[in-house]
Amino acid sequence: MSELNKIVLKILSNGKGILAADESTGTMTKRLDDINVPSTSENRLLFRETLFSSESMKSSIGGVILYDETIKQTSNSNQTIPELISSTGAVPGIKVDTGAKVLAGSPEEKITEGLDGLRDRLKEYYQLGARFTKWRGVYNISNKYPSKLSIHSNAHALARYSALVQECGMVPIVEPEVLMDGAHSAEDCFTKTSEVIKKCFEQLMLHNIDLTGIILKPNMILPGNKSNKKISSEETAKLTLKCLKENVPVDVPGVAFLSGGQTEIQATENLNLINKHNDTNFIMTFSYGRALQKNALKFWGKNIKDIQGTQDVFNHRADMCTLAAQGKWSTELEKK
Ligand code: 13P
């Protein structure tokens, strides 16, 4: 078993998943504005440290994706943030892309940037304690999009990124996110997501990526948020599994879904059903941002000194997601 594969299994085994706490300062400021908390670096740290010191870190969280600011911060207990995370048994990770910019040649679409100087930045993050990384490509669905250009260029960037990350001894999370925004159907989402994932693996293989040392972070198959053709969670689970079975090479050890704007309960229920029906060898778990943090953030906003109360809300959510990652969740458990 390669060192990279060991890291993957440490992060994803036994129902554990990933806490995506890598919001850029701009995004975090919007989240804090919504709860009327000033977006200072101290407050950003306080909220995140509250999550990283909670009990469920040991039981439910195998990895945490950090943002550049956070990985360099020191906790109240005088540990660095990566040390705090490692002390719970979880693996520290880092977002390394520098964001999605207008794609020249198809200006209504986006290309993710951040390859220039990446090799040196990766060395620094490794020194700081990171053992896995994230890069997110984004794709919009409409009649014309995603274009072949955006599918190809984002896949190419994801592959170049992955090669550099593995060269540096870390596990790349490969995140091609087909967005939920729009009025498209679940069938459209299925077709486009399939095309996007297929191209990503074509490029990953071209770039000699060790597929046993990556984590795929895809969207689930869902209708657009403005579509009037809703589908059941059972259908989402079945279409998501079909898409992954048809397009992901069997060497890939694990899939960690993004929540992408689903509610906490939807994201939990869908993951649970995916696992109930999982007839693949892929570990299927979560790498949620909003669907792990939303209620905890709302609670914390009422009193930022109520650390225990905030942790209780977060622990519940994280533990529910871990049950879902084992196909053992039910609505009754939510009420306890
Ligand atoms: P969401 O779960 O809120 O979609 O965030 C996950 C993530 O890391 C997006 O890049």
Short mmCIF file of N, CA, C and O in Angstrom, two decimals, residues 13-121:
data_model
loop_
_atom_site.label_atom_id
_atom_site.label_comp_id
_atom_site.label_asym_id
_atom_site.label_seq_id
_atom_site.Cartn_x
_atom_site.Cartn_y
_atom_site.Cartn_z
N SER A 13 -11.83 6.30 6.24
CA SER A 13 -12.33 5.00 6.74
C SER A 13 -13.31 5.13 7.89
O SER A 13 -13.38 6.17 8.56
N ASN A 14 -14.08 4.08 8.12
CA ASN A 14 -15.00 3.94 9.26
C ASN A 14 -16.05 5.04 9.34
O ASN A 14 -16.41 5.49 10.42
N GLY A 15 -16.53 5.46 8.19
CA GLY A 15 -17.60 6.45 8.17
C GLY A 15 -17.11 7.88 8.39
O GLY A 15 -17.91 8.82 8.42
N LYS A 16 -15.80 8.04 8.56
CA LYS A 16 -15.31 9.42 8.73
C LYS A 16 -15.38 10.17 7.40
O LYS A 16 -15.37 9.56 6.33
N GLY A 17 -15.44 11.47 7.49
CA GLY A 17 -15.46 12.30 6.29
C GLY A 17 -14.62 13.54 6.49
O GLY A 17 -13.82 13.62 7.44
N ILE A 18 -14.82 14.50 5.61
CA ILE A 18 -13.97 15.70 5.61
C ILE A 18 -14.80 16.93 5.96
O ILE A 18 -15.92 17.10 5.46
N LEU A 19 -14.26 17.76 6.83
CA LEU A 19 -14.84 19.07 7.12
C LEU A 19 -14.17 20.08 6.18
O LEU A 19 -12.96 20.30 6.28
N ALA A 20 -14.96 20.65 5.26
CA ALA A 20 -14.41 21.67 4.36
C ALA A 20 -14.57 23.03 5.04
O ALA A 20 -15.65 23.61 5.08
N ALA A 21 -13.47 23.50 5.64
CA ALA A 21 -13.48 24.79 6.36
C ALA A 21 -12.52 25.74 5.64
O ALA A 21 -11.78 26.48 6.28
N ASP A 22 -12.52 25.67 4.32
CA ASP A 22 -11.52 26.39 3.52
C ASP A 22 -12.12 27.59 2.80
O ASP A 22 -11.60 28.01 1.76
N GLU A 23 -13.20 28.15 3.37
CA GLU A 23 -13.79 29.33 2.74
C GLU A 23 -12.72 30.43 2.66
O GLU A 23 -12.00 30.67 3.63
N SER A 24 -12.66 31.09 1.51
CA SER A 24 -11.73 32.22 1.39
C SER A 24 -12.19 33.32 2.34
O SER A 24 -13.33 33.28 2.83
N THR A 25 -11.34 34.30 2.59
CA THR A 25 -11.73 35.37 3.51
C THR A 25 -12.97 36.09 2.99
O THR A 25 -13.86 36.44 3.76
N GLY A 26 -13.07 36.25 1.67
CA GLY A 26 -14.26 36.89 1.09
C GLY A 26 -15.53 36.11 1.40
O GLY A 26 -16.53 36.69 1.86
N THR A 27 -15.50 34.79 1.18
CA THR A 27 -16.69 33.96 1.44
C THR A 27 -17.00 33.93 2.93
O THR A 27 -18.16 34.05 3.35
N MET A 28 -15.96 33.81 3.75
CA MET A 28 -16.18 33.74 5.21
C MET A 28 -16.78 35.06 5.71
O MET A 28 -17.63 35.06 6.61
N THR A 29 -16.36 36.15 5.09
CA THR A 29 -16.90 37.46 5.50
C THR A 29 -18.40 37.51 5.21
O THR A 29 -19.18 37.99 6.04
N LYS A 30 -18.80 36.97 4.06
CA LYS A 30 -20.25 36.93 3.76
C LYS A 30 -20.99 36.09 4.80
O LYS A 30 -22.06 36.47 5.28
N ARG A 31 -20.41 34.95 5.15
CA ARG A 31 -21.06 34.07 6.14
C ARG A 31 -21.19 34.77 7.49
O ARG A 31 -22.21 34.67 8.16
N LEU A 32 -20.13 35.52 7.88
CA LEU A 32 -20.17 36.19 9.19
C LEU A 32 -21.09 37.41 9.14
O LEU A 32 -21.78 37.71 10.12
N ASP A 33 -21.12 38.09 7.99
CA ASP A 33 -22.07 39.22 7.83
C ASP A 33 -23.50 38.74 8.08
O ASP A 33 -24.30 39.42 8.72
N ASP A 34 -23.82 37.55 7.55
CA ASP A 34 -25.18 37.00 7.69
C ASP A 34 -25.58 36.80 9.15
O ASP A 34 -26.76 36.77 9.47
N ILE A 35 -24.60 36.58 10.04
CA ILE A 35 -24.95 36.36 11.45
C ILE A 35 -24.51 37.56 12.31
O ILE A 35 -24.44 37.46 13.55
N ASN A 36 -24.21 38.67 11.63
CA ASN A 36 -23.84 39.92 12.32
C ASN A 36 -22.63 39.79 13.24
O ASN A 36 -22.61 40.34 14.35
N VAL A 37 -21.65 39.05 12.81
CA VAL A 37 -20.39 38.96 13.56
C VAL A 37 -19.31 39.62 12.69
O VAL A 37 -19.20 39.30 11.51
N PRO A 38 -18.52 40.55 13.26
CA PRO A 38 -17.48 41.20 12.45
C PRO A 38 -16.47 40.18 11.93
O PRO A 38 -16.04 39.29 12.67
N SER A 39 -16.11 40.31 10.65
CA SER A 39 -15.18 39.34 10.06
C SER A 39 -13.73 39.76 10.31
O SER A 39 -13.03 40.21 9.42
N THR A 40 -13.29 39.56 11.57
CA THR A 40 -11.87 39.80 11.89
C THR A 40 -11.15 38.46 11.84
O THR A 40 -11.79 37.40 11.92
N SER A 41 -9.81 38.50 11.75
CA SER A 41 -9.09 37.22 11.70
C SER A 41 -9.30 36.47 13.03
O SER A 41 -9.37 35.24 13.05
N GLU A 42 -9.47 37.21 14.15
CA GLU A 42 -9.70 36.56 15.46
C GLU A 42 -11.03 35.80 15.45
O GLU A 42 -11.11 34.67 15.93
N ASN A 43 -12.07 36.45 14.91
CA ASN A 43 -13.38 35.77 14.89
C ASN A 43 -13.40 34.59 13.94
O ASN A 43 -14.01 33.56 14.23
N ARG A 44 -12.73 34.74 12.80
CA ARG A 44 -12.68 33.61 11.86
C ARG A 44 -11.98 32.42 12.54
O ARG A 44 -12.41 31.28 12.44
N LEU A 45 -10.91 32.74 13.28
CA LEU A 45 -10.18 31.68 13.99
C LEU A 45 -11.04 31.09 15.10
O LEU A 45 -11.10 29.86 15.27
N LEU A 46 -11.73 31.96 15.86
CA LEU A 46 -12.52 31.47 16.99
C LEU A 46 -13.58 30.46 16.54
O LEU A 46 -13.72 29.38 17.13
N PHE A 47 -14.30 30.80 15.46
CA PHE A 47 -15.32 29.85 14.99
C PHE A 47 -14.68 28.53 14.56
O PHE A 47 -15.12 27.44 14.93
N ARG A 48 -13.63 28.65 13.79
CA ARG A 48 -13.02 27.43 13.26
C ARG A 48 -12.39 26.59 14.37
O ARG A 48 -12.53 25.36 14.40
N GLU A 49 -11.74 27.28 15.31
CA GLU A 49 -11.12 26.55 16.41
C GLU A 49 -12.17 25.85 17.27
O GLU A 49 -11.94 24.76 17.81
N THR A 50 -13.33 26.48 17.37
CA THR A 50 -14.43 25.86 18.11
C THR A 50 -14.80 24.52 17.47
O THR A 50 -14.96 23.52 18.16
N LEU A 51 -14.89 24.50 16.15
CA LEU A 51 -15.20 23.24 15.46
C LEU A 51 -14.05 22.24 15.62
O LEU A 51 -14.28 21.07 15.92
N PHE A 52 -12.82 22.72 15.43
CA PHE A 52 -11.68 21.80 15.42
C PHE A 52 -11.40 21.20 16.80
O PHE A 52 -10.64 20.24 16.92
N SER A 53 -11.95 21.80 17.86
CA SER A 53 -11.72 21.25 19.21
C SER A 53 -12.92 20.44 19.70
O SER A 53 -12.98 20.08 20.87
N SER A 54 -13.88 20.17 18.83
CA SER A 54 -15.09 19.48 19.30
C SER A 54 -14.88 17.96 19.33
O SER A 54 -14.00 17.42 18.65
N GLU A 55 -15.68 17.30 20.12
CA GLU A 55 -15.58 15.85 20.32
C GLU A 55 -15.68 15.06 19.01
O GLU A 55 -14.98 14.07 18.82
N SER A 56 -16.58 15.50 18.11
CA SER A 56 -16.81 14.71 16.90
C SER A 56 -15.61 14.69 15.97
O SER A 56 -15.57 13.92 15.01
N MET A 57 -14.62 15.54 16.23
CA MET A 57 -13.40 15.47 15.43
C MET A 57 -12.79 14.08 15.54
O MET A 57 -12.22 13.56 14.59
N LYS A 58 -12.93 13.48 16.75
CA LYS A 58 -12.31 12.16 16.94
C LYS A 58 -13.15 11.05 16.30
O LYS A 58 -12.62 10.10 15.76
N SER A 59 -14.47 11.20 16.37
CA SER A 59 -15.34 10.11 15.92
C SER A 59 -15.74 10.21 14.46
O SER A 59 -15.97 9.21 13.79
N SER A 60 -15.83 11.44 13.93
CA SER A 60 -16.50 11.60 12.63
C SER A 60 -15.68 12.31 11.55
O SER A 60 -16.02 12.22 10.38
N ILE A 61 -14.65 13.04 11.96
CA ILE A 61 -13.93 13.84 10.96
C ILE A 61 -12.52 13.26 10.73
O ILE A 61 -11.70 13.22 11.65
N GLY A 62 -12.27 12.84 9.51
CA GLY A 62 -10.96 12.26 9.19
C GLY A 62 -9.98 13.28 8.61
O GLY A 62 -8.77 13.06 8.61
N GLY A 63 -10.51 14.39 8.12
CA GLY A 63 -9.64 15.42 7.54
C GLY A 63 -10.34 16.76 7.55
O GLY A 63 -11.57 16.84 7.54
N VAL A 64 -9.54 17.82 7.61
CA VAL A 64 -10.10 19.18 7.58
C VAL A 64 -9.40 19.96 6.48
O VAL A 64 -8.15 19.99 6.45
N ILE A 65 -10.17 20.57 5.59
CA ILE A 65 -9.54 21.42 4.55
C ILE A 65 -9.49 22.84 5.10
O ILE A 65 -10.51 23.43 5.48
N LEU A 66 -8.27 23.38 5.12
CA LEU A 66 -8.05 24.73 5.66
C LEU A 66 -7.83 25.73 4.53
O LEU A 66 -7.51 25.35 3.40
N TYR A 67 -7.94 27.00 4.90
CA TYR A 67 -7.59 28.09 4.00
C TYR A 67 -6.21 28.61 4.43
O TYR A 67 -5.80 28.41 5.59
N ASP A 68 -5.54 29.27 3.50
CA ASP A 68 -4.18 29.76 3.76
C ASP A 68 -4.05 30.52 5.09
O ASP A 68 -3.11 30.30 5.85
N GLU A 69 -5.04 31.39 5.39
CA GLU A 69 -4.96 32.15 6.64
C GLU A 69 -4.95 31.22 7.85
O GLU A 69 -4.15 31.39 8.78
N THR A 70 -5.84 30.22 7.83
CA THR A 70 -6.04 29.37 9.01
C THR A 70 -4.86 28.44 9.27
O THR A 70 -4.50 28.20 10.43
N ILE A 71 -4.27 27.91 8.21
CA ILE A 71 -3.18 26.94 8.42
C ILE A 71 -1.98 27.61 9.10
O ILE A 71 -1.15 26.95 9.72
N LYS A 72 -1.94 28.95 9.01
CA LYS A 72 -0.80 29.66 9.61
C LYS A 72 -1.16 30.24 10.99
O LYS A 72 -0.34 30.92 11.61
N GLN A 73 -2.38 29.99 11.48
CA GLN A 73 -2.79 30.56 12.76
C GLN A 73 -2.46 29.61 13.92
O GLN A 73 -2.23 28.41 13.73
N THR A 74 -2.43 30.21 15.15
CA THR A 74 -2.15 29.45 16.36
C THR A 74 -3.39 29.45 17.23
O THR A 74 -4.02 30.49 17.41
N SER A 75 -3.72 28.31 17.82
CA SER A 75 -4.95 28.20 18.62
C SER A 75 -4.74 28.80 20.00
O SER A 75 -3.61 29.07 20.42
N ASN A 76 -5.84 28.93 20.74
CA ASN A 76 -5.78 29.45 22.11
C ASN A 76 -4.91 28.58 23.01
O ASN A 76 -4.34 29.06 23.98
N SER A 77 -4.85 27.29 22.67
CA SER A 77 -4.05 26.37 23.49
C SER A 77 -2.58 26.37 23.04
O SER A 77 -1.81 25.48 23.43
N ASN A 78 -2.25 27.36 22.21
CA ASN A 78 -0.86 27.55 21.77
C ASN A 78 -0.33 26.49 20.81
O ASN A 78 0.87 26.40 20.61
N GLN A 79 -1.25 25.68 20.28
CA GLN A 79 -0.83 24.76 19.22
C GLN A 79 -1.07 25.46 17.90
O GLN A 79 -1.99 26.30 17.79
N THR A 80 -0.32 25.07 16.87
CA THR A 80 -0.69 25.58 15.55
C THR A 80 -1.99 24.88 15.16
O THR A 80 -2.32 23.82 15.72
N ILE A 81 -2.72 25.42 14.21
CA ILE A 81 -3.99 24.79 13.81
C ILE A 81 -3.75 23.37 13.26
O ILE A 81 -4.47 22.45 13.64
N PRO A 82 -2.74 23.15 12.41
CA PRO A 82 -2.50 21.77 11.99
C PRO A 82 -2.18 20.83 13.17
O PRO A 82 -2.61 19.68 13.19
N GLU A 83 -1.47 21.34 14.19
CA GLU A 83 -1.20 20.50 15.37
C GLU A 83 -2.49 20.16 16.10
O GLU A 83 -2.71 19.02 16.52
N LEU A 84 -3.36 21.17 16.24
CA LEU A 84 -4.64 20.94 16.93
C LEU A 84 -5.44 19.85 16.19
O LEU A 84 -5.97 18.92 16.80
N ILE A 85 -5.50 19.97 14.86
CA ILE A 85 -6.26 19.00 14.06
C ILE A 85 -5.63 17.61 14.18
O ILE A 85 -6.32 16.62 14.43
N SER A 86 -4.32 17.54 14.05
CA SER A 86 -3.64 16.23 14.13
C SER A 86 -3.85 15.59 15.50
O SER A 86 -3.96 14.36 15.61
N SER A 87 -3.92 16.42 16.56
CA SER A 87 -4.07 15.85 17.91
C SER A 87 -5.41 15.15 18.08
O SER A 87 -5.58 14.34 18.98
N THR A 88 -6.38 15.44 17.22
CA THR A 88 -7.68 14.75 17.30
C THR A 88 -7.68 13.45 16.48
O THR A 88 -8.65 12.72 16.49
N GLY A 89 -6.61 13.23 15.74
CA GLY A 89 -6.55 12.04 14.87
C GLY A 89 -6.91 12.36 13.42
O GLY A 89 -6.79 11.51 12.56
N ALA A 90 -7.35 13.59 13.16
CA ALA A 90 -7.72 13.98 11.79
C ALA A 90 -6.47 14.50 11.05
O ALA A 90 -5.47 14.86 11.67
N VAL A 91 -6.58 14.53 9.74
CA VAL A 91 -5.45 14.95 8.90
C VAL A 91 -5.69 16.38 8.41
O VAL A 91 -6.77 16.69 7.89
N PRO A 92 -4.71 17.28 8.58
CA PRO A 92 -4.87 18.64 8.06
C PRO A 92 -4.69 18.70 6.54
O PRO A 92 -3.77 18.07 6.00
N GLY A 93 -5.56 19.45 5.88
CA GLY A 93 -5.46 19.63 4.43
C GLY A 93 -5.55 21.11 4.09
O GLY A 93 -5.85 21.94 4.95
N ILE A 94 -5.31 21.42 2.83
CA ILE A 94 -5.26 22.84 2.44
C ILE A 94 -5.81 23.05 1.03
O ILE A 94 -5.48 22.28 0.13
N LYS A 95 -6.61 24.10 0.88
CA LYS A 95 -7.06 24.49 -0.46
C LYS A 95 -5.91 25.20 -1.15
O LYS A 95 -5.33 26.15 -0.60
N VAL A 96 -5.54 24.77 -2.35
CA VAL A 96 -4.38 25.38 -2.99
C VAL A 96 -4.71 26.12 -4.29
O VAL A 96 -3.84 26.77 -4.85
N ASP A 97 -5.95 26.00 -4.77
CA ASP A 97 -6.25 26.81 -5.96
C ASP A 97 -6.45 28.26 -5.54
O ASP A 97 -6.66 28.55 -4.35
N THR A 98 -6.33 29.16 -6.50
CA THR A 98 -6.48 30.58 -6.15
C THR A 98 -7.78 31.13 -6.72
O THR A 98 -7.93 32.35 -6.88
N GLY A 99 -8.72 30.25 -7.01
CA GLY A 99 -10.06 30.70 -7.37
C GLY A 99 -10.39 30.55 -8.85
O GLY A 99 -9.52 30.33 -9.69
N ALA A 100 -11.69 30.61 -9.15
CA ALA A 100 -12.18 30.45 -10.52
C ALA A 100 -12.29 31.83 -11.18
O ALA A 100 -12.93 32.72 -10.64
N LYS A 101 -11.63 31.98 -12.34
CA LYS A 101 -11.62 33.26 -13.07
C LYS A 101 -12.30 33.07 -14.42
O LYS A 101 -12.51 31.94 -14.87
N VAL A 102 -12.59 34.20 -15.10
CA VAL A 102 -13.24 34.12 -16.41
C VAL A 102 -12.36 33.31 -17.37
O VAL A 102 -11.14 33.51 -17.44
N LEU A 103 -12.99 32.38 -18.10
CA LEU A 103 -12.26 31.52 -19.04
C LEU A 103 -12.13 32.25 -20.37
O LEU A 103 -13.13 32.45 -21.07
N ALA A 104 -10.91 32.65 -20.71
CA ALA A 104 -10.70 33.33 -21.99
C ALA A 104 -11.10 32.37 -23.11
O ALA A 104 -10.75 31.19 -23.08
N GLY A 105 -11.88 32.86 -24.05
CA GLY A 105 -12.36 31.99 -25.13
C GLY A 105 -13.79 31.54 -24.89
O GLY A 105 -14.48 31.14 -25.83
N SER A 106 -14.25 31.61 -23.64
CA SER A 106 -15.64 31.29 -23.32
C SER A 106 -16.01 32.07 -22.05
O SER A 106 -16.10 31.51 -20.96
N PRO A 107 -16.16 33.40 -22.22
CA PRO A 107 -16.19 34.29 -21.05
C PRO A 107 -17.36 34.11 -20.08
O PRO A 107 -17.34 34.68 -19.00
N GLU A 108 -18.35 33.28 -20.45
CA GLU A 108 -19.41 33.04 -19.45
C GLU A 108 -19.07 31.86 -18.55
O GLU A 108 -19.86 31.48 -17.69
N GLU A 109 -17.91 31.27 -18.77
CA GLU A 109 -17.51 30.12 -17.95
C GLU A 109 -16.25 30.46 -17.15
O GLU A 109 -15.64 31.50 -17.33
N LYS A 110 -15.88 29.52 -16.29
CA LYS A 110 -14.76 29.78 -15.39
C LYS A 110 -13.65 28.74 -15.56
O LYS A 110 -13.92 27.59 -15.86
N ILE A 111 -12.43 29.22 -15.30
CA ILE A 111 -11.29 28.30 -15.21
C ILE A 111 -10.61 28.55 -13.86
O ILE A 111 -10.45 29.70 -13.46
N THR A 112 -10.25 27.49 -13.20
CA THR A 112 -9.62 27.64 -11.88
C THR A 112 -8.12 27.87 -12.06
O THR A 112 -7.46 27.18 -12.83
N GLU A 113 -7.62 28.88 -11.34
CA GLU A 113 -6.20 29.25 -11.45
C GLU A 113 -5.42 28.84 -10.21
O GLU A 113 -6.01 28.46 -9.20
N GLY A 114 -4.09 28.94 -10.32
CA GLY A 114 -3.25 28.65 -9.16
C GLY A 114 -2.07 27.74 -9.43
O GLY A 114 -1.38 27.33 -8.50
N LEU A 115 -1.81 27.43 -10.72
CA LEU A 115 -0.70 26.51 -11.01
C LEU A 115 0.67 27.19 -10.91
O LEU A 115 1.65 26.56 -10.50
N ASP A 116 0.74 28.48 -11.25
CA ASP A 116 2.03 29.16 -11.21
C ASP A 116 2.57 29.20 -9.77
O ASP A 116 1.86 29.62 -8.85
N GLY A 117 3.77 28.75 -9.58
CA GLY A 117 4.38 28.78 -8.24
C GLY A 117 3.83 27.73 -7.30
O GLY A 117 4.17 27.71 -6.11
N LEU A 118 2.97 26.85 -7.81
CA LEU A 118 2.32 25.87 -6.91
C LEU A 118 3.33 24.93 -6.24
O LEU A 118 3.20 24.64 -5.05
N ARG A 119 4.35 24.49 -6.99
CA ARG A 119 5.31 23.54 -6.40
C ARG A 119 5.92 24.11 -5.11
O ARG A 119 6.03 23.41 -4.10
N ASP A 120 6.27 25.39 -5.12
CA ASP A 120 6.88 25.98 -3.91
C ASP A 120 5.85 26.16 -2.80
O ASP A 120 6.15 25.95 -1.62
N ARG A 121 4.63 26.56 -3.18
CA ARG A 121 3.60 26.71 -2.15
C ARG A 121 3.30 25.37 -1.48
O ARG A 121 3.08 25.28 -0.28
#
